[in-house]
mmCIF file of C-alpha atoms in Angstrom:
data_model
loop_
_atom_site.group_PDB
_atom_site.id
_atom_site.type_symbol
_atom_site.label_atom_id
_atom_site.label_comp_id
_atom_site.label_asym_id
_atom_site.label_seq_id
_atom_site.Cartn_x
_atom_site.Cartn_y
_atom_site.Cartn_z
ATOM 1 C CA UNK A 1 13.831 -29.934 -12.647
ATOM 2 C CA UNK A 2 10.596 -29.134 -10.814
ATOM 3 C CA UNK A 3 7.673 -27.063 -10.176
ATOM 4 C CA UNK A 4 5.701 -26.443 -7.156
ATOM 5 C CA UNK A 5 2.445 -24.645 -7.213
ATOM 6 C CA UNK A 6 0.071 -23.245 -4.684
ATOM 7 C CA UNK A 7 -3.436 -21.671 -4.553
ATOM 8 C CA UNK A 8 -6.269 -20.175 -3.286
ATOM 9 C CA UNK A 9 -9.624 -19.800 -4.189
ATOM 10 C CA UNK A 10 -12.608 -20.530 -5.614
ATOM 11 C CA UNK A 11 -12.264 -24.280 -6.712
ATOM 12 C CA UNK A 12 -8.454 -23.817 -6.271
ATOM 13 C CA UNK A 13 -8.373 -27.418 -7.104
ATOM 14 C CA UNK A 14 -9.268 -27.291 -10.525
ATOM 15 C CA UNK A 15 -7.500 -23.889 -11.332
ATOM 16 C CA UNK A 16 -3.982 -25.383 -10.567
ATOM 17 C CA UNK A 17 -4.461 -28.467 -12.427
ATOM 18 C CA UNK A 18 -6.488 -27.246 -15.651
ATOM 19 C CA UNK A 19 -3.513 -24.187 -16.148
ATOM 20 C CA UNK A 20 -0.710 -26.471 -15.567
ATOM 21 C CA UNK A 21 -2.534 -28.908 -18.204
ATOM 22 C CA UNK A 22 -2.504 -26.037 -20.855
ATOM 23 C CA UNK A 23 1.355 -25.610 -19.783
ATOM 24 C CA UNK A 24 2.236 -28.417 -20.419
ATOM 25 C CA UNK A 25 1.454 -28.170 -23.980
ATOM 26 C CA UNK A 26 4.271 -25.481 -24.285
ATOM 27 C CA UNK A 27 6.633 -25.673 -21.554
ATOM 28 C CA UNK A 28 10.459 -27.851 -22.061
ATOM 29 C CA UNK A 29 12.065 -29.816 -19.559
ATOM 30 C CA UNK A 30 11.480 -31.367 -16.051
ATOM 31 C CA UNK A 31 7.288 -30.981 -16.710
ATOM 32 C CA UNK A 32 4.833 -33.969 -17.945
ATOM 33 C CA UNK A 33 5.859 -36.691 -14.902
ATOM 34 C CA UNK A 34 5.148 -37.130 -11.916
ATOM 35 C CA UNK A 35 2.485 -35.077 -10.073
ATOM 36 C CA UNK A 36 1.828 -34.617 -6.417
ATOM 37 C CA UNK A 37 -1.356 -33.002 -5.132
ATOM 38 C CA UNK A 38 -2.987 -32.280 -1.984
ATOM 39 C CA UNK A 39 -5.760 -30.224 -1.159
ATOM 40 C CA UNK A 40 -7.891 -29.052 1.996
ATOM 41 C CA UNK A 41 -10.996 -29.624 0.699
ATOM 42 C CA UNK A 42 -14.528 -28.023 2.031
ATOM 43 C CA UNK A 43 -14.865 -31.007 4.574
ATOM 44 C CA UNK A 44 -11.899 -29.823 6.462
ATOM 45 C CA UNK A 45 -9.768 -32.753 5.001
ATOM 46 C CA UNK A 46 -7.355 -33.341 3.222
ATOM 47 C CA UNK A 47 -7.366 -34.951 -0.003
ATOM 48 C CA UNK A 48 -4.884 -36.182 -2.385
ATOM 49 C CA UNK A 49 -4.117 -37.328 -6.514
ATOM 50 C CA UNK A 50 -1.323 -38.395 -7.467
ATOM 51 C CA UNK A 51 0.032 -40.070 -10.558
ATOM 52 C CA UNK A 52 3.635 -41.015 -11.781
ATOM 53 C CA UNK A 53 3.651 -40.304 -15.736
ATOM 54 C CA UNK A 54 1.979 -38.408 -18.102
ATOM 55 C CA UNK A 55 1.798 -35.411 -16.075
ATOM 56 C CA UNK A 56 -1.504 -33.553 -15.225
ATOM 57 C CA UNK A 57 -2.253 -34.746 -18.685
ATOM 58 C CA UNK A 58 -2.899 -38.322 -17.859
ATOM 59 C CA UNK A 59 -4.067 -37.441 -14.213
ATOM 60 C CA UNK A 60 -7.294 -35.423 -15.510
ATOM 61 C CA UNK A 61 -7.571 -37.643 -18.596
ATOM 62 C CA UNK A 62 -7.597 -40.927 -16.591
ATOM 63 C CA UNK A 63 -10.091 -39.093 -14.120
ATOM 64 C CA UNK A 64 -7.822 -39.693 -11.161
ATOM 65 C CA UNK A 65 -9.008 -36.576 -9.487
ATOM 66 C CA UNK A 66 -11.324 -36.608 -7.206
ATOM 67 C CA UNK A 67 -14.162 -33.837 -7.158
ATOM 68 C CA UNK A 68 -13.295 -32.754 -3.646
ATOM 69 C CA UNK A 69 -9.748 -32.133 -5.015
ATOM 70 C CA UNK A 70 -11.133 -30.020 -7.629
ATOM 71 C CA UNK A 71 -13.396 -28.292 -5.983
ATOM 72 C CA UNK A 72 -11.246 -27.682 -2.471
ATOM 73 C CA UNK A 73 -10.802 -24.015 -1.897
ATOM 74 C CA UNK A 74 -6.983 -24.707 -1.038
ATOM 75 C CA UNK A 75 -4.744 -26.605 -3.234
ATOM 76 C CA UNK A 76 -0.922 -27.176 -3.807
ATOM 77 C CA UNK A 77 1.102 -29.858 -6.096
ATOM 78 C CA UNK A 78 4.403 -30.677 -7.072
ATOM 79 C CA UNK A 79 5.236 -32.277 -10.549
ATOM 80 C CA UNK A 80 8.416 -32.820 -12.716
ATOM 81 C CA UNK A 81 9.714 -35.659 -14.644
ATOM 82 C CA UNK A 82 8.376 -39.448 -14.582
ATOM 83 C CA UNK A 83 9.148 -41.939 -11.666
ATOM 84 C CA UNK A 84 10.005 -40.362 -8.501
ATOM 85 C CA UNK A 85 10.253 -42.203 -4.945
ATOM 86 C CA UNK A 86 7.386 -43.460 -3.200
ATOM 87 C CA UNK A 87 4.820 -41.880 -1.702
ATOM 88 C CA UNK A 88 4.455 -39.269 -4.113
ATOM 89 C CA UNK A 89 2.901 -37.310 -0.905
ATOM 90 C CA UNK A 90 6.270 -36.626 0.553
ATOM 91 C CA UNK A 91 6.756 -33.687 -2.022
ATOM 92 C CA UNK A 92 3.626 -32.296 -1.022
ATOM 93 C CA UNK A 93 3.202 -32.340 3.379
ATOM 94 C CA UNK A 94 -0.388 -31.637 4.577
ATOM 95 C CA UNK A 95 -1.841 -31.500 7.660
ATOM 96 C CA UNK A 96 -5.819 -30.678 7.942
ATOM 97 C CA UNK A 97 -6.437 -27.095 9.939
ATOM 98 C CA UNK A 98 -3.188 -26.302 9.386
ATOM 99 C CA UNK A 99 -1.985 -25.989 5.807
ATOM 100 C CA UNK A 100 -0.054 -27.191 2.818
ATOM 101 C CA UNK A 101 3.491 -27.139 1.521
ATOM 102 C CA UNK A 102 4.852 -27.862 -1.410
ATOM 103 C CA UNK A 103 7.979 -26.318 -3.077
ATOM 104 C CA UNK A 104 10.769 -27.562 -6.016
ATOM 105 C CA UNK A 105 14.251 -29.152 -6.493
ATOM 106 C CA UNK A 106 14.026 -31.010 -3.313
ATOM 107 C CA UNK A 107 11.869 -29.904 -0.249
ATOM 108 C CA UNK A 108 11.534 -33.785 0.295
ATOM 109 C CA UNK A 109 15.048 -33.705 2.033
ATOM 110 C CA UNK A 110 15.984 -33.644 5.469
ATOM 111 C CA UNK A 111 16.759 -30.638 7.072
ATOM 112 C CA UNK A 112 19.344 -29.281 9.916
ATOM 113 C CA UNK A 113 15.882 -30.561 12.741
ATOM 114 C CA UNK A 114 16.130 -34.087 10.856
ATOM 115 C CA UNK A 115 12.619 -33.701 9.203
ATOM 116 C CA UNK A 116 11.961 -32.765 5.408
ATOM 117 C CA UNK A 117 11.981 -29.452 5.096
ATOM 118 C CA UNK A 118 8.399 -29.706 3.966
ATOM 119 C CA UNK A 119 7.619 -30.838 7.120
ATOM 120 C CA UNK A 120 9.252 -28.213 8.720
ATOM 121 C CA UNK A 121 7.777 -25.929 7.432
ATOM 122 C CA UNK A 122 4.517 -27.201 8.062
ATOM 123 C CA UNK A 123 5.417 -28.459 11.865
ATOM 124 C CA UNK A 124 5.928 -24.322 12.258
ATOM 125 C CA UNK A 125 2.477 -23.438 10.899
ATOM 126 C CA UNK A 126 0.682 -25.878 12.891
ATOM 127 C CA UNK A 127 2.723 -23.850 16.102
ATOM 128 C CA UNK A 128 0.862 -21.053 14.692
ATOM 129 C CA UNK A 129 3.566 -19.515 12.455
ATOM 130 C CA UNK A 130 2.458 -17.548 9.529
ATOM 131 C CA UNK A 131 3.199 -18.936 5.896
ATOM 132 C CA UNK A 132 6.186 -16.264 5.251
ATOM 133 C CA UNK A 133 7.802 -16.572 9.149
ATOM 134 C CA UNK A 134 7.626 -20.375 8.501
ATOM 135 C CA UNK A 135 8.700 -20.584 5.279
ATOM 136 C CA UNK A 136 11.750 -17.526 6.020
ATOM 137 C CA UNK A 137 12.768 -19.590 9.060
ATOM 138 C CA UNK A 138 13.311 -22.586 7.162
ATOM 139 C CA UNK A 139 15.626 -21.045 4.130
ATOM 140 C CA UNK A 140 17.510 -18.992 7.080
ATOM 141 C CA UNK A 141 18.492 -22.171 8.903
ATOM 142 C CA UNK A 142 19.201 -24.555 5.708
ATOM 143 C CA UNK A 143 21.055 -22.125 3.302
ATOM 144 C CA UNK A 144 22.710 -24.706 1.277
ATOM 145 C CA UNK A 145 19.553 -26.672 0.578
ATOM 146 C CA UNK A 146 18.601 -27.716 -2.639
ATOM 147 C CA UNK A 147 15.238 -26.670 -1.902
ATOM 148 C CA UNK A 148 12.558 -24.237 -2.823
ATOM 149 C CA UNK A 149 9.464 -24.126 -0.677
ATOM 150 C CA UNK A 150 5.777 -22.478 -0.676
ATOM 151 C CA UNK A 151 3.701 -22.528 2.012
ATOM 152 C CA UNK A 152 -0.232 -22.186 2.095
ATOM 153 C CA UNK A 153 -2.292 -21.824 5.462
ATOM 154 C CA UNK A 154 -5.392 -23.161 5.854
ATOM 155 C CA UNK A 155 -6.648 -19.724 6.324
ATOM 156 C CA UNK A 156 -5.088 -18.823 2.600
ATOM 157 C CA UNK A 157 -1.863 -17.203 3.644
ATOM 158 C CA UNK A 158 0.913 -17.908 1.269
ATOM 159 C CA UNK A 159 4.270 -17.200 0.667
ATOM 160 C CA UNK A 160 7.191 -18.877 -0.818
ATOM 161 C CA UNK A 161 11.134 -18.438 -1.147
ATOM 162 C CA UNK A 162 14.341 -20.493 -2.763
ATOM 163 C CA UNK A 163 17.370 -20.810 -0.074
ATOM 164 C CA UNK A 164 20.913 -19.333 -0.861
ATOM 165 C CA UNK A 165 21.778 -22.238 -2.816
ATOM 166 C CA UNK A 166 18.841 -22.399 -5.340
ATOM 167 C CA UNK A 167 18.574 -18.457 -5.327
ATOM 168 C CA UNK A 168 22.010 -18.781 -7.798
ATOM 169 C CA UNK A 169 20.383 -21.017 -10.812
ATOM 170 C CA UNK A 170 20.060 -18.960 -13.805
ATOM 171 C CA UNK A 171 16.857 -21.340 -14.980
ATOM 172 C CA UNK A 172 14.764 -20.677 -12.197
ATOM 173 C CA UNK A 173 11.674 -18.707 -12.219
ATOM 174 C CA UNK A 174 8.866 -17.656 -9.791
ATOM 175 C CA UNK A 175 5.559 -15.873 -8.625
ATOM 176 C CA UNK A 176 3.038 -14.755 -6.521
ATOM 177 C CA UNK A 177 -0.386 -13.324 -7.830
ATOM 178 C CA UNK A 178 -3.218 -11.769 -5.769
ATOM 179 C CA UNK A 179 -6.733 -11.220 -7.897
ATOM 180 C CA UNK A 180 -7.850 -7.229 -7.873
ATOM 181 C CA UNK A 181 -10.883 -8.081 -5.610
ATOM 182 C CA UNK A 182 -8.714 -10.633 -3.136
ATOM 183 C CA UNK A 183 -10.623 -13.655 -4.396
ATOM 184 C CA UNK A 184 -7.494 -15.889 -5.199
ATOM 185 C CA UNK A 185 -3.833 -15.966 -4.759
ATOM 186 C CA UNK A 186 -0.954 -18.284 -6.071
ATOM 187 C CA UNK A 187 2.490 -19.109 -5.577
ATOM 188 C CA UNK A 188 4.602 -20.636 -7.935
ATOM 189 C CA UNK A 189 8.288 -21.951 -8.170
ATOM 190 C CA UNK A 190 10.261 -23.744 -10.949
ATOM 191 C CA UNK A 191 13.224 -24.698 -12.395
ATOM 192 C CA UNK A 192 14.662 -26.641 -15.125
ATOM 193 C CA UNK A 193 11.563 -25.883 -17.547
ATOM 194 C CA UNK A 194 11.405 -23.793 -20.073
ATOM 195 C CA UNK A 195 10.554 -20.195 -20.380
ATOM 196 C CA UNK A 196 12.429 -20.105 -17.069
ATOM 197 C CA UNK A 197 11.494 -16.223 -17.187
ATOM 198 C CA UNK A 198 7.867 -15.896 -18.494
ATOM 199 C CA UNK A 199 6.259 -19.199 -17.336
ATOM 200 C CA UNK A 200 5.391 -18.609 -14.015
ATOM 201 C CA UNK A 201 3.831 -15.003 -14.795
ATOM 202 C CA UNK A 202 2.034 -17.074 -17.351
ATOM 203 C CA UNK A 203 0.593 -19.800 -15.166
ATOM 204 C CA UNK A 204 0.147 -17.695 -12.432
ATOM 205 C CA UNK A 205 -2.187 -15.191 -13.975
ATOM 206 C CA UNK A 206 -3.981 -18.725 -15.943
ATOM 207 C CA UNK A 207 -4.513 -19.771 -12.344
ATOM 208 C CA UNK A 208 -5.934 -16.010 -11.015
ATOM 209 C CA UNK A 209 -8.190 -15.698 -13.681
ATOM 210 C CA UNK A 210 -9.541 -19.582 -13.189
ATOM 211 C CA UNK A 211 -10.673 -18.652 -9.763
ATOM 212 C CA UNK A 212 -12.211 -15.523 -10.815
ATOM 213 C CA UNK A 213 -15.933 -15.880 -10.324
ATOM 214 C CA UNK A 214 -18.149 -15.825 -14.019
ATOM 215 C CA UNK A 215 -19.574 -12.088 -14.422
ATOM 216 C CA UNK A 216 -23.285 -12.159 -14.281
ATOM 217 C CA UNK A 217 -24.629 -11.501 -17.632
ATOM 218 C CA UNK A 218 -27.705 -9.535 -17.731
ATOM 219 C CA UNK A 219 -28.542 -9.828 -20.494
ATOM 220 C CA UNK A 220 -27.669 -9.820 -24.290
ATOM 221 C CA UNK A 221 -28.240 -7.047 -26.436
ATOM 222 C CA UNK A 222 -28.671 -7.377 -30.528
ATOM 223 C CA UNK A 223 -26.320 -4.633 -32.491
ATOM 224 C CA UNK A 224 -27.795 -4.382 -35.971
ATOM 225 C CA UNK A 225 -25.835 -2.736 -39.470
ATOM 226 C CA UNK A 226 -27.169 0.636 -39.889
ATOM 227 C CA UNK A 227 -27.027 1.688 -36.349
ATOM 228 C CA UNK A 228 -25.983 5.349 -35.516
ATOM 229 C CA UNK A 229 -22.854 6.156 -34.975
ATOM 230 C CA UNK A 230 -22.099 9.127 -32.673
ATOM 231 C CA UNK A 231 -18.811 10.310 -31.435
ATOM 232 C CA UNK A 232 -18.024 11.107 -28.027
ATOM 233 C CA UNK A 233 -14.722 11.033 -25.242
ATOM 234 C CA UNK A 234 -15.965 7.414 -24.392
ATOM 235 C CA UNK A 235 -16.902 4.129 -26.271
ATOM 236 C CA UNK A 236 -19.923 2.107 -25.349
ATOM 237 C CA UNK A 237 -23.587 1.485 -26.280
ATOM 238 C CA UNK A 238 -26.193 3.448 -25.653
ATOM 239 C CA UNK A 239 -29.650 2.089 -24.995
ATOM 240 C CA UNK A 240 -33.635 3.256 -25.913
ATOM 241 C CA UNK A 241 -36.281 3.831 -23.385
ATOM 242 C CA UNK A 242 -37.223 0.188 -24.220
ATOM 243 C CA UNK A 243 -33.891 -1.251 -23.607
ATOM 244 C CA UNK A 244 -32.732 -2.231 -27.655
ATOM 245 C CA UNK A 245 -29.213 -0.506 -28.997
ATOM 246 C CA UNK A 246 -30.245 2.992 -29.951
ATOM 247 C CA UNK A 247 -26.293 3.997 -31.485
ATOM 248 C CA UNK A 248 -22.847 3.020 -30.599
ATOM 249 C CA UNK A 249 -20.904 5.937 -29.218
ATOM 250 C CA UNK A 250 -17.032 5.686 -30.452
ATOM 251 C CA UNK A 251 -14.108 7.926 -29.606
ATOM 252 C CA UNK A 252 -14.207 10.816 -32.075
ATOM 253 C CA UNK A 253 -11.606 9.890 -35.207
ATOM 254 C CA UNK A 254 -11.362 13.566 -36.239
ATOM 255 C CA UNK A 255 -13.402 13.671 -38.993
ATOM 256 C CA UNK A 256 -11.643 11.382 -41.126
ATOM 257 C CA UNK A 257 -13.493 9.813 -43.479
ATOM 258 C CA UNK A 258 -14.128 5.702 -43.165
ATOM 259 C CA UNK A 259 -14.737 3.129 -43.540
ATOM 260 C CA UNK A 260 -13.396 2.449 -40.009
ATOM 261 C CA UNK A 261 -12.454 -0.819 -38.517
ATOM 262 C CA UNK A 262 -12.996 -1.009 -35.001
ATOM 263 C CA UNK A 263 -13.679 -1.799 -31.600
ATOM 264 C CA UNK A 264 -15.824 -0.750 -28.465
ATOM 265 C CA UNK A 265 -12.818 -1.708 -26.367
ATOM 266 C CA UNK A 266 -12.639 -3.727 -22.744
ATOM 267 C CA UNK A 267 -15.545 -3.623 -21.045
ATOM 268 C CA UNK A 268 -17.338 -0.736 -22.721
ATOM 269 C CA UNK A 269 -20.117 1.427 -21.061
ATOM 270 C CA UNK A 270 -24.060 0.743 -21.360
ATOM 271 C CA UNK A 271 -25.620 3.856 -20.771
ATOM 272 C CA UNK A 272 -29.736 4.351 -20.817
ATOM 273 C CA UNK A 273 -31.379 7.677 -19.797
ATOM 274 C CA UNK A 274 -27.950 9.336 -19.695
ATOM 275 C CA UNK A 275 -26.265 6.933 -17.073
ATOM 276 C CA UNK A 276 -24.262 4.070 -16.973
ATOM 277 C CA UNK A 277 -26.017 1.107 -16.031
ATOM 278 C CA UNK A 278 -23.697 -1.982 -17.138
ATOM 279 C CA UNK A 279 -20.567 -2.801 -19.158
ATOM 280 C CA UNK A 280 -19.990 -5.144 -22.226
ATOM 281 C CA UNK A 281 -19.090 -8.408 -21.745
ATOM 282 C CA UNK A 282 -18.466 -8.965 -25.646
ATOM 283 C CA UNK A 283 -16.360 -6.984 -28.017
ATOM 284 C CA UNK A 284 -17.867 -7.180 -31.675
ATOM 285 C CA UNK A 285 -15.248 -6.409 -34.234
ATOM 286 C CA UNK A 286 -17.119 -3.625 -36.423
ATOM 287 C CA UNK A 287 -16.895 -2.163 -39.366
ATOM 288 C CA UNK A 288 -18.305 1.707 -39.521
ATOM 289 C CA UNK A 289 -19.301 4.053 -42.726
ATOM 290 C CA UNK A 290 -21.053 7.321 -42.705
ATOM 291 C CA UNK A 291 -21.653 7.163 -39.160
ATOM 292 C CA UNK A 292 -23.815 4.036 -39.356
ATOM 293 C CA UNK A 293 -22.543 0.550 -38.395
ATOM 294 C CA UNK A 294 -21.621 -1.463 -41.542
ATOM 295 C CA UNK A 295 -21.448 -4.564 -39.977
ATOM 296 C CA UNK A 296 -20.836 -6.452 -36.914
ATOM 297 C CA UNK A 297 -18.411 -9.714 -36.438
ATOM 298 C CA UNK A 298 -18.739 -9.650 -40.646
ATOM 299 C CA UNK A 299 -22.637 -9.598 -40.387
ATOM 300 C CA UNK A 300 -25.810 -7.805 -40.511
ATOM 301 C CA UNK A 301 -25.793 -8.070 -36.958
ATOM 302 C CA UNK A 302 -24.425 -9.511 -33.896
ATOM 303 C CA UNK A 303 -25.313 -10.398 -30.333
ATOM 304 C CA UNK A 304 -23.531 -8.500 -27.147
ATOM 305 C CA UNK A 305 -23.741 -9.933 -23.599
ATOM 306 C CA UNK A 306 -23.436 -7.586 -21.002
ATOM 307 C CA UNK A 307 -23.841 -6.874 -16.909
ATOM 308 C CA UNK A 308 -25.117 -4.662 -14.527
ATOM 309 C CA UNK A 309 -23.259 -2.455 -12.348
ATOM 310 C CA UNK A 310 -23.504 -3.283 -8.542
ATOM 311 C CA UNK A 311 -25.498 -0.647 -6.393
ATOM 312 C CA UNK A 312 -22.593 0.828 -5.416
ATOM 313 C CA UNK A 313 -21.050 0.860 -8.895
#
């Protein structure tokens, strides 16, 4: 019927609502309606977009989004099918300092204190409660809600949890997704749209990898047909004195005899003067012969961004 999404990051804004667009493409049932967002943007404020059809779709396409929304750090939204009561912000409770909430079914809905649960939720976080105490205290004390709820701090806590009434649909789906380096998190619940069981995963790592910051490229390098080949326990490039591709190193194929389709694999090594001093950013499909590069990307040759380790790398 619904799903609720929360993040932060880098431009957390934009990350929610450009993955959720690409969703949309794919995804059946309660998704392509209404859409609630708020956002605390760098100001401090909070800012909203909101739209009642066409989904995220029609919200970016009909530029309804403003660029503090896309760029805000801290982000949440709600959307489902068309036409839902006014304001559209009730789904989606905000409060500047403190945080965000937003959620699926129907967070909108009074609970046993007489306010939304939404509002709850966020009444306990401005009291200083974390995300999960707020968000755990709320699904304790309304167990037969039809609610799911996700809370996001202004400081970028999150958490999120169903009650004991929602936690028994068989088309619901959820998660939460932390980048490698800590640079962005999200929280997502659904229900009522399908893949119930791989679409949050999905979104969620669309959403990580949207925050990620862009790898500084170093530089490109210029792989050429006839290049050496030379075997080793590791694949990568390895570099001249003055910096061009002196031979690809590939993991040893036992001697068998090519030609040889192939790879340098995620990320490979740059090494110059016998040390690693970047990775690829580029994988070039190859094709090798008598230890000599054939051809690169079905070419003579073929350009390879790559970047430099960090100091401490």
């Amino acid at each position: 019927m619904t799903i609720g999404i929360a993040a932060h990051g880098p431009a957390a804004g934009r990350a929610i609502l450009s993955s959720l667009r690409s969703v949309e493409r794919l995804a059946i049932g309660a998704i392509g309606g209404f859409v609630s967002v708020a956002a605390l943007g760098h100001d401090g404020r909070v800012h909203r977009a909101e739209i009642q059809d066409g989904g995220v779709t029609a919200l970016l396409d009909e530029e309804r989004v403003s660029r503090a929304v896309l760029e805000a750090p801290s982000a949440v939204l709600m959307s489902s099918g068309p036409n839902r009561p006014e304001p559209l912000s009730q789904f989606t409770p905000a409060a500047a300092g403190v945080g965000l909430v937003t959620g699926h079914r129907f967070p909108n809905n009074r609970g046993r204190d007489d306010q939304s649960l939404g509002e709850t939720v966020l009444a306990a976080m401005a009291t200083g409660a974390t995300p999960r105490a707020a968000v755990e205290q709320a699904v304790r004390d309304n167990p037969a809600a039809d609610a799911g709820l996700i809370a996001l701090a202004a400081d970028g806590g999150i958490f999120a949890a169903d009650t004991a009434f929602i936690a028994r649909f068989g088309d619901r789906g959820g998660a939460m997704r932390e980048a490698i380096d800590g640079t962005g998190r999200v929280a997502i619940l659904h229900n009522g749209i399908e893949p119930s069981e791989s679409l949050a995963l999905l979104l969620a790592e669309l959403i990580v990898k949207a925050m990620a910051p862009a790898p500084t490229v170093a530089g490109t390098l210029e792989l050429h047909a006839g290049t050496p080949v030379l075997a080793g326990a590791e694949a990568g490039l390895v570099l001249s004195d003055r910096g061009g591709i002196e031979a690809v190193r590939m993991i040893d194929n036992g001697g068998i005899p090519g030609p040889w389709s192939c790879g340098i694999g995620y990320r490979a090594a740059v090494w110059r003067a016998g040390r690693r001093i970047g990775s690829c950013l580029d994988e070039p499909f190859l094709v090798t012969e008598g230890r000599r590069v054939a051809s690169v990307n079905g070419h003579y040759r073929g350009v390879i961004r790559w970047s430099a380790l960090m100091p401490d790398g």
